[in-house]
Amino acid sequence: MCCEDLICARCAGPVAEGRCASCRAARDSMHQPSITITPQALIVIVSVLLMLTLLAVRHG
């Protein structure tokens, strides 16, 4: 979601402009990077770790 399309309930201005503290807080929270792991990426990571563990056990 983009903050350019949102209107603040407190000041009735666009959130993207950040006219009040509520606008600025909402805008900042929307623009913080978040790390999301898809199920496919999780399966790949677990598979690679399992393969590395099996190789370490075989050669150790």
XYZ file of N, CA and C in Angstrom:
180
model
N 0.844 -1.174 0.000
C 0.000 0.000 0.000
C 0.888 1.236 0.000
N 0.451 2.222 -0.675
C 1.206 3.458 -0.801
C 0.561 4.544 0.045
N 1.366 5.304 0.757
C 0.809 6.343 1.621
C 0.311 7.547 0.821
N 0.614 7.607 -0.455
C 0.147 8.728 -1.276
C -1.366 8.713 -1.455
N -1.975 7.540 -1.325
C -3.411 7.402 -1.519
C -4.208 7.560 -0.222
N -3.530 7.663 0.923
C -4.215 7.707 2.206
C -4.473 9.137 2.671
N -5.611 9.317 3.307
C -5.984 10.605 3.885
C -6.017 10.438 5.403
N -5.412 11.365 6.109
C -5.336 11.316 7.570
C -6.681 11.684 8.178
N -7.124 10.893 9.162
C -8.383 11.175 9.848
C -8.240 12.331 10.823
N -7.026 12.620 11.208
C -6.804 13.680 12.197
C -6.776 15.072 11.567
N -6.010 15.219 10.480
C -5.868 16.553 9.882
C -6.514 16.660 8.502
N -7.022 15.568 7.959
C -7.689 15.505 6.657
C -6.763 15.841 5.491
N -5.475 15.726 5.715
C -4.505 15.945 4.648
C -3.940 14.628 4.166
N -3.269 14.642 3.030
C -2.626 13.424 2.538
C -1.527 12.967 3.507
N -1.491 11.686 3.792
C -0.488 11.136 4.709
C 0.910 11.372 4.159
N 1.056 11.367 2.848
C 2.376 11.551 2.232
C 2.983 12.911 2.573
N 2.151 13.912 2.832
C 2.667 15.238 3.168
C 3.154 15.318 4.604
N 2.618 14.501 5.495
C 3.045 14.481 6.883
C 2.748 15.768 7.627
N 1.532 16.255 7.524
C 1.162 17.524 8.152
C 1.113 17.444 9.681
N 0.682 16.327 10.240
C 0.583 16.206 11.696
C 1.410 15.001 12.167
N 1.475 14.836 13.487
C 2.268 13.737 14.053
C 1.730 12.376 13.633
N 0.403 12.274 13.507
C -0.185 10.999 13.083
C 0.208 10.660 11.643
N 0.188 11.667 10.778
C 0.602 11.459 9.382
C 2.052 11.001 9.307
N 2.910 11.691 10.037
C 4.339 11.362 10.000
C 4.591 9.962 10.533
N 3.898 9.581 11.601
C 4.074 8.244 12.167
C 3.598 7.171 11.191
N 2.460 7.399 10.560
C 1.936 6.426 9.598
C 2.857 6.315 8.384
N 3.325 7.460 7.895
C 4.216 7.461 6.740
C 5.518 6.740 7.060
N 6.081 7.004 8.241
C 7.339 6.357 8.623
C 7.166 4.857 8.802
N 6.039 4.433 9.380
C 5.840 3.002 9.584
C 5.630 2.264 8.266
N 5.073 2.950 7.273
C 4.855 2.308 5.969
C 6.136 2.217 5.155
N 7.091 3.076 5.428
C 8.311 3.100 4.632
C 9.478 2.379 5.291
N 9.242 1.726 6.421
C 10.291 0.943 7.043
C 10.405 -0.386 6.313
N 11.633 -0.782 6.009
C 11.793 -2.060 5.314
C 11.440 -3.222 6.245
N 10.778 -4.191 5.695
C 10.448 -5.389 6.460
C 10.953 -6.604 5.700
N 11.404 -7.573 6.436
C 11.932 -8.791 5.828
C 10.829 -9.843 5.845
N 10.475 -10.305 4.680
C 9.489 -11.368 4.578
C 10.115 -12.544 3.849
N 9.890 -13.721 4.381
C 10.423 -14.936 3.769
C 9.245 -15.721 3.208
N 9.293 -15.973 1.927
C 8.237 -16.754 1.294
C 8.404 -18.230 1.667
N 7.354 -18.998 1.609
C 7.470 -20.431 1.910
C 8.478 -21.140 0.999
N 8.556 -20.714 -0.248
C 9.510 -21.336 -1.164
C 10.947 -21.056 -0.721
N 11.220 -19.836 -0.298
C 12.562 -19.490 0.161
C 12.898 -20.259 1.429
N 11.948 -20.421 2.319
C 12.171 -21.172 3.547
C 12.496 -22.623 3.246
N 11.807 -23.213 2.289
C 12.077 -24.606 1.895
C 13.485 -24.717 1.332
N 13.896 -23.770 0.510
C 15.246 -23.794 -0.066
C 16.299 -23.667 1.028
N 16.097 -22.770 1.962
C 17.068 -22.568 3.044
C 17.198 -23.824 3.900
N 16.065 -24.410 4.256
C 16.091 -25.630 5.065
C 16.752 -26.770 4.291
N 16.476 -26.889 3.016
C 17.084 -27.943 2.200
C 18.601 -27.791 2.125
N 19.056 -26.566 1.920
C 20.500 -26.330 1.836
C 21.159 -26.629 3.175
N 20.561 -26.217 4.266
C 21.129 -26.507 5.586
C 21.157 -28.004 5.860
N 20.113 -28.715 5.462
C 20.075 -30.165 5.634
C 21.168 -30.842 4.817
N 21.360 -30.403 3.576
C 22.414 -30.986 2.736
C 23.795 -30.706 3.311
N 24.026 -29.499 3.799
C 25.323 -29.179 4.398
C 25.566 -29.990 5.664
N 24.517 -30.205 6.451
C 24.650 -31.017 7.656
C 24.984 -32.464 7.302
N 24.312 -33.004 6.300
C 24.601 -34.383 5.879
C 26.021 -34.517 5.348
N 26.483 -33.532 4.585
C 27.859 -33.578 4.096
C 28.857 -33.481 5.231
N 28.593 -32.671 6.228
C 29.500 -32.538 7.366
C 29.558 -33.832 8.170
N 28.428 -34.504 8.322
C 28.397 -35.752 9.059
C 29.126 -36.858 8.307
N 28.983 -36.901 6.992
C 29.651 -37.934 6.186
C 31.156 -37.771 6.173
N 31.632 -36.528 6.117
C 33.063 -36.277 6.015
C 33.718 -36.024 7.363
N 32.956 -35.992 8.417
C 33.500 -35.686 9.737
C 33.721 -36.894 10.512
